[in-house]
Amino acid sequence: MTGHPRPETRRGASMADVAKVAGVSSQTVSRVANDKANVDHATRERVLEAMREVGYQPNHAARALRTGRFKSIGVIVFTLSTFGNMRTLDAITAAAAEVDHTVTVIRIPDPTRGTVSGAYRRLSEQAVDGVVIIFEAHLLDRAEITLPNDQPVVVVDSNAGDGFTVVDTDQATGAREATAHLLDLGHETVWHISGPEASFSALHRAESWAATLRERGITPPPILVGDWTTDSGYRIGREIVARGDVTAVFAANDQMALGAMTAFHEAGLQVPGDISVVGFDDMDESKAFWPPLTTVHQDFAEVGRLCIQSLMREIETKTHTPGRTLVPTRLVVRDSTAAPKG
């Protein structure tokens, strides 16, 4: 590129300027600017480099009028306070950037027909091509919560039903592996610290925990309900300490596992010598817990990639292909679990 003089850019670089520097026709530059598929990779890269060199900025507004595409995606999220939602949102924005799309996020603190409709209206005003919904709670089975049928939509981690495209982590298998791991170590039963009752993820993890115990002929002990926070894990951990007969705990996320472990340490219990603990999520920090936490790994990056892949397919084909895609989990065994004493 250095062999070409840089065109004067005071008037604004044109497609002709780009074509001259790249050594291609203006039609080829137009095809690249409009994301047409009929340009080979090497030529596309040469044109993009020429655009950067001359300072050419495609007119996205004009392109949107021609193509009906805005290269923008909306995300509606119920809460940003949970680790899973934040990691999912981060993965979605990264995957959207890979396909050159911007992301607009709208948080709904109290999902009702009015707030959901308002969120769609605001996104429509901002001209998005499709919407990803991160509704962890049981919301879409309420009569007042409906999703639009005139816009591409992908739902993350919810009970949207068969009529929608859903991407989710395989919650059930992850919980089953966590529970089975503790039973296989020789623990007679496993107690469960669940997430909030309204949470779809918490429900699936709790159901799978209970089913795994029943398959082994074990009556599940009472569920201990938390709210995903370390504080709730700590509170429940103190309740477990007071019982004095618990040797194994499966917490529905790593933060509650950390809170419970803190309560155990304060009470003089050794983890895993006196009580084994398994979490769920595999936060980056979980390997730095003391002891390092055995947990279920969730591939949030893959969830984000599949969300954007599914949404882009619906946007490009203008067809709706409902179905559920489950992203596999895996158990990561560290030092917080061991066989019971005796």
PDB file of N, CA, C and O in Angstrom, residues 3 16 33 109 111 117 140 237 267 281 288 293 320:
ATOM      1  N   GLY A   3       3.175   2.218  -1.828  1.00  0.00           N
ATOM      2  CA  GLY A   3       3.562   2.731  -3.129  1.00  0.00           C
ATOM      3  C   GLY A   3       2.528   3.654  -3.737  1.00  0.00           C
ATOM      4  O   GLY A   3       2.764   4.257  -4.763  1.00  0.00           O
ATOM      5  N   ALA A  16     -14.146   5.570  -5.086  1.00  0.00           N
ATOM      6  CA  ALA A  16     -13.156   5.639  -6.165  1.00  0.00           C
ATOM      7  C   ALA A  16     -11.744   5.732  -5.597  1.00  0.00           C
ATOM      8  O   ALA A  16     -10.803   5.126  -6.137  1.00  0.00           O
ATOM      9  N   ALA A  33     -18.140  -2.978   0.986  1.00  0.00           N
ATOM     10  CA  ALA A  33     -18.786  -2.035   1.908  1.00  0.00           C
ATOM     11  C   ALA A  33     -20.171  -2.506   2.317  1.00  0.00           C
ATOM     12  O   ALA A  33     -20.638  -2.205   3.421  1.00  0.00           O
ATOM     13  N   PRO A 109     -35.695  -4.394  35.161  1.00  0.00           N
ATOM     14  CA  PRO A 109     -35.653  -4.834  36.561  1.00  0.00           C
ATOM     15  C   PRO A 109     -36.909  -5.557  37.013  1.00  0.00           C
ATOM     16  O   PRO A 109     -36.869  -6.382  37.919  1.00  0.00           O
ATOM     17  N   PRO A 111     -39.844  -7.486  35.021  1.00  0.00           N
ATOM     18  CA  PRO A 111     -40.439  -7.893  33.748  1.00  0.00           C
ATOM     19  C   PRO A 111     -41.955  -8.056  33.812  1.00  0.00           C
ATOM     20  O   PRO A 111     -42.473  -8.897  34.535  1.00  0.00           O
ATOM     21  N   SER A 117     -42.686  -4.871  26.492  1.00  0.00           N
ATOM     22  CA  SER A 117     -43.115  -4.151  25.287  1.00  0.00           C
ATOM     23  C   SER A 117     -42.334  -2.854  25.136  1.00  0.00           C
ATOM     24  O   SER A 117     -41.946  -2.472  24.028  1.00  0.00           O
ATOM     25  N   LEU A 140     -41.313 -16.416  30.881  1.00  0.00           N
ATOM     26  CA  LEU A 140     -42.003 -16.584  29.608  1.00  0.00           C
ATOM     27  C   LEU A 140     -43.167 -17.560  29.692  1.00  0.00           C
ATOM     28  O   LEU A 140     -43.869 -17.761  28.721  1.00  0.00           O
ATOM     29  N   GLY A 237     -24.411 -21.904  55.003  1.00  0.00           N
ATOM     30  CA  GLY A 237     -23.285 -22.654  55.541  1.00  0.00           C
ATOM     31  C   GLY A 237     -23.335 -22.744  57.057  1.00  0.00           C
ATOM     32  O   GLY A 237     -23.041 -23.802  57.647  1.00  0.00           O
ATOM     33  N   ALA A 267     -16.112 -22.270  61.541  1.00  0.00           N
ATOM     34  CA  ALA A 267     -16.563 -23.229  62.546  1.00  0.00           C
ATOM     35  C   ALA A 267     -15.501 -24.288  62.864  1.00  0.00           C
ATOM     36  O   ALA A 267     -15.740 -25.179  63.685  1.00  0.00           O
ATOM     37  N   ASP A 281     -20.254 -23.216  37.784  1.00  0.00           N
ATOM     38  CA  ASP A 281     -19.904 -22.043  36.970  1.00  0.00           C
ATOM     39  C   ASP A 281     -18.453 -22.116  36.532  1.00  0.00           C
ATOM     40  O   ASP A 281     -18.132 -21.808  35.413  1.00  0.00           O
ATOM     41  N   ALA A 288      -8.699 -20.332  42.890  1.00  0.00           N
ATOM     42  CA  ALA A 288      -7.928 -19.646  43.924  1.00  0.00           C
ATOM     43  C   ALA A 288      -8.633 -19.688  45.286  1.00  0.00           C
ATOM     44  O   ALA A 288      -8.129 -19.131  46.251  1.00  0.00           O
ATOM     45  N   LEU A 293     -11.655 -24.963  44.319  1.00  0.00           N
ATOM     46  CA  LEU A 293     -13.010 -25.512  44.300  1.00  0.00           C
ATOM     47  C   LEU A 293     -13.249 -26.497  43.164  1.00  0.00           C
ATOM     48  O   LEU A 293     -12.992 -26.195  41.985  1.00  0.00           O
ATOM     49  N   HIS A 320     -37.681 -18.487  10.705  1.00  0.00           N
ATOM     50  CA  HIS A 320     -37.591 -18.790  12.132  1.00  0.00           C
ATOM     51  C   HIS A 320     -37.449 -20.290  12.316  1.00  0.00           C
ATOM     52  O   HIS A 320     -38.256 -21.071  11.804  1.00  0.00           O
TER      53      HIS A 320
END
